[in-house]
């Protein structure tokens, strides 16, 4: 699984590469590779169990999810402080 994780981290613009990049700074290269291998194993299990095709989430998936969580957290914190905020989506 580590070899599969290593190969997956060498592809550009994929979810597994961005997952590796996000983990390597916090945990180190070896633990990040193990985590990516674990992600591959979990994906393979559900692909075989449910008989579905692999769906690539893309390299921007983690960044998008992080932004959405940050916005929700900041809005909640501002409302706790008594500040009323109006959201406007910028394209």
Coordinates of N, CA and C in Angstrom, one line a residue:
X1 N 0.8 -1.2 0.0 CA 0.0 0.0 0.0 C 0.9 1.3 0.0
X2 N 2.0 1.2 0.6 CA 2.9 2.3 0.6 C 3.4 2.7 -0.8
X3 N 3.7 1.6 -1.6 CA 4.1 1.9 -2.9 C 3.0 2.5 -3.8
X4 N 1.8 2.1 -3.5 CA 0.6 2.7 -4.2 C 0.5 4.1 -3.8
X5 N 0.6 4.3 -2.5 CA 0.5 5.7 -2.0 C 1.6 6.6 -2.6
X6 N 2.8 6.0 -2.7 CA 3.9 6.8 -3.3 C 3.7 7.2 -4.7
X7 N 3.1 6.2 -5.5 CA 2.8 6.5 -6.9 C 1.7 7.5 -7.0
X8 N 0.7 7.4 -6.1 CA -0.4 8.3 -6.1 C 0.0 9.8 -5.8
X9 N 1.0 9.9 -5.0 CA 1.4 11.3 -4.6 C 2.3 11.9 -5.7
X10 N 2.6 11.2 -6.7 CA 3.4 11.7 -7.9 C 2.5 12.2 -9.0
X11 N 1.2 12.0 -8.9 CA 0.3 12.5 -10.0 C -0.1 13.9 -9.6
X12 N -0.2 14.7 -10.6 CA -0.6 16.1 -10.4 C -2.1 16.4 -10.5
X13 N -2.6 17.2 -9.6 CA -4.0 17.6 -9.7 C -5.0 16.6 -9.3
X14 N -4.6 15.7 -8.4 CA -5.5 14.7 -7.9 C -5.8 14.9 -6.4
X15 N -6.8 14.3 -5.9 CA -7.2 14.4 -4.5 C -6.1 13.7 -3.6
X16 N -5.6 12.6 -4.0 CA -4.6 11.9 -3.2 C -3.3 12.7 -3.1
X17 N -3.0 13.4 -4.1 CA -1.8 14.3 -4.1 C -2.0 15.5 -3.1
X18 N -3.2 16.1 -3.2 CA -3.5 17.2 -2.3 C -3.6 16.7 -0.8
X19 N -4.1 15.5 -0.6 CA -4.2 14.9 0.7 C -2.8 14.7 1.3
X20 N -1.9 14.2 0.5 CA -0.5 14.0 0.9 C 0.2 15.3 1.2
X21 N 0.0 16.3 0.4 CA 0.6 17.6 0.6 C 0.1 18.3 1.9
X22 N -1.2 18.0 2.2 CA -1.7 18.6 3.4 C -1.2 17.9 4.7
X23 N -0.9 16.6 4.6 CA -0.5 15.8 5.7 C 1.0 15.9 5.9
X24 N 1.8 16.1 4.9 CA 3.2 15.9 5.0 C 3.8 17.0 5.9
X25 N 3.3 18.2 6.0 CA 3.8 19.2 6.8 C 3.5 18.9 8.3
X26 N 2.4 18.3 8.6 CA 2.1 18.0 10.0 C 2.6 16.7 10.5
X27 N 2.7 15.7 9.7 CA 3.0 14.4 10.2 C 4.3 13.8 9.7
X28 N 4.8 14.4 8.6 CA 6.0 13.8 8.0 C 5.7 13.0 6.8
X29 N 6.8 12.7 6.0 CA 6.6 12.0 4.7 C 6.1 10.6 4.9
X30 N 6.7 9.9 5.8 CA 6.4 8.4 5.9 C 4.9 8.2 6.4
X31 N 4.5 9.0 7.4 CA 3.2 8.8 7.9 C 2.1 9.3 6.9
X32 N 2.5 10.3 6.1 CA 1.6 10.8 5.1 C 1.4 9.8 4.0
X33 N 2.5 9.1 3.7 CA 2.4 8.0 2.7 C 1.5 6.9 3.2
X34 N 1.6 6.5 4.4 CA 0.8 5.5 5.0 C -0.7 5.9 5.0
X35 N -1.0 7.2 5.3 CA -2.3 7.7 5.2 C -2.9 7.7 3.8
X36 N -2.1 8.0 2.8 CA -2.6 8.0 1.5 C -2.8 6.5 1.0
X37 N -2.0 5.6 1.4 CA -2.2 4.2 1.2 C -3.5 3.7 1.8
X38 N -3.7 4.2 3.0 CA -5.0 3.8 3.7 C -6.2 4.4 3.0
X39 N -6.1 5.6 2.4 CA -7.2 6.2 1.7 C -7.5 5.3 0.4
X40 N -6.4 4.8 -0.2 CA -6.5 4.0 -1.4 C -7.2 2.7 -1.1
X41 N -6.8 2.1 0.1 CA -7.4 0.8 0.5 C -8.9 1.0 0.8
X42 N -9.3 2.1 1.5 CA -10.7 2.3 1.8 C -11.5 2.5 0.5
X43 N -10.9 3.3 -0.5 CA -11.6 3.5 -1.7 C -11.8 2.2 -2.5
X44 N -10.7 1.4 -2.5 CA -10.8 0.1 -3.2 C -11.9 -0.8 -2.6
X45 N -12.0 -0.8 -1.3 CA -13.0 -1.6 -0.6 C -14.4 -1.2 -1.0
X46 N -14.7 0.1 -1.0 CA -16.0 0.5 -1.3 C -16.3 0.4 -2.8
X47 N -15.3 0.5 -3.7 CA -15.5 0.4 -5.1 C -15.9 -1.1 -5.4
X48 N -15.2 -2.0 -4.7 CA -15.5 -3.5 -4.9 C -16.8 -3.8 -4.3
X49 N -17.1 -3.3 -3.1 CA -18.3 -3.6 -2.4 C -19.6 -3.1 -3.1
X50 N -19.5 -1.9 -3.5 CA -20.7 -1.2 -4.1 C -20.7 -1.4 -5.6
X51 N -19.7 -1.9 -6.2 CA -19.5 -2.1 -7.7 C -19.8 -0.8 -8.4
X52 N -19.1 0.3 -8.0 CA -19.2 1.6 -8.7 C -17.8 2.0 -9.2
X53 N -17.8 2.9 -10.1 CA -16.5 3.4 -10.7 C -15.9 4.4 -9.7
X54 N -14.6 4.5 -9.8 CA -13.8 5.5 -9.0 C -14.1 6.9 -9.5
X55 N -14.4 7.8 -8.5 CA -14.7 9.2 -8.8 C -13.6 10.0 -8.3
X56 N -12.9 10.7 -9.2 CA -11.8 11.5 -8.7 C -12.3 12.9 -8.3
X57 N -12.0 13.3 -7.1 CA -12.5 14.5 -6.5 C -11.8 15.7 -7.0
X58 N -10.6 15.6 -7.4 CA -9.8 16.7 -7.9 C -8.9 17.3 -6.8
X59 N -7.9 18.0 -7.3 CA -6.9 18.6 -6.4 C -7.4 19.7 -5.5
X60 N -8.5 20.4 -6.0 CA -9.1 21.6 -5.3 C -10.1 21.2 -4.2
X61 N -10.4 19.9 -4.1 CA -11.5 19.5 -3.2 C -11.2 19.8 -1.8
X62 N -10.0 19.5 -1.3 CA -9.7 19.8 0.1 C -9.7 21.3 0.4
X63 N -9.1 22.1 -0.5 CA -9.1 23.5 -0.4 C -10.5 24.1 -0.3
X64 N -11.4 23.6 -1.1 CA -12.7 24.1 -1.2 C -13.4 23.8 0.2
X65 N -13.3 22.5 0.6 CA -13.9 22.1 1.9 C -13.3 22.9 3.1
X66 N -12.1 23.2 3.1 CA -11.4 24.0 4.1 C -12.0 25.4 4.2
X67 N -12.2 26.0 3.0 CA -12.7 27.4 2.9 C -14.1 27.4 3.5
X68 N -15.0 26.4 3.1 CA -16.3 26.4 3.5 C -16.4 26.2 5.0
X69 N -15.6 25.4 5.6 CA -15.6 25.2 7.1 C -15.1 26.4 7.8
X70 N -14.1 27.1 7.2 CA -13.7 28.4 7.8 C -14.7 29.4 7.9
X71 N -15.4 29.6 6.7 CA -16.5 30.6 6.7 C -17.6 30.3 7.7
X72 N -18.0 29.0 7.8 CA -19.0 28.6 8.8 C -18.6 28.9 10.2
X73 N -17.3 28.6 10.5 CA -16.8 28.8 11.8 C -16.7 30.3 12.2
X74 N -16.3 31.1 11.2 CA -16.2 32.5 11.5 C -17.5 33.2 11.6
X75 N -18.5 32.7 10.8 CA -19.9 33.3 10.9 C -20.5 32.9 12.3
X76 N -20.3 31.7 12.7 CA -20.8 31.3 14.0 C -20.1 32.1 15.1
X77 N -18.8 32.3 15.0 CA -18.1 33.1 16.1 C -18.6 34.5 16.1
X78 N -18.8 35.1 14.9 CA -19.3 36.5 14.9 C -20.7 36.6 15.5
X79 N -21.6 35.6 15.2 CA -22.9 35.7 15.7 C -22.9 35.5 17.3
X80 N -21.9 34.7 17.8 CA -21.8 34.6 19.2 C -21.3 35.9 19.8
X81 N -20.6 36.7 19.1 CA -20.1 38.0 19.6 C -21.1 39.1 19.4
X82 N -22.2 38.7 18.8 CA -23.3 39.7 18.6 C -23.2 40.5 17.4
X83 N -22.5 40.1 16.4 CA -22.3 40.9 15.2 C -23.2 40.2 14.1
X84 N -24.0 41.0 13.5 CA -24.9 40.5 12.4 C -24.2 40.6 11.1
X85 N -24.1 39.5 10.3 CA -23.4 39.5 9.1 C -24.3 39.1 8.0
X86 N -24.1 39.8 6.8 CA -24.9 39.4 5.6 C -23.9 38.8 4.6
X87 N -24.2 37.6 4.1 CA -23.3 37.0 3.2 C -23.6 37.3 1.8
X88 N -22.5 37.6 1.0 CA -22.7 37.9 -0.4 C -21.6 37.0 -1.1
X89 N -22.1 36.2 -2.0 CA -21.2 35.3 -2.7 C -20.5 36.0 -3.9
X90 N -19.2 36.0 -3.9 CA -18.4 36.6 -5.0 C -18.1 35.5 -6.0
X91 N -18.3 35.8 -7.3 CA -18.1 34.8 -8.3 C -16.7 34.7 -8.7

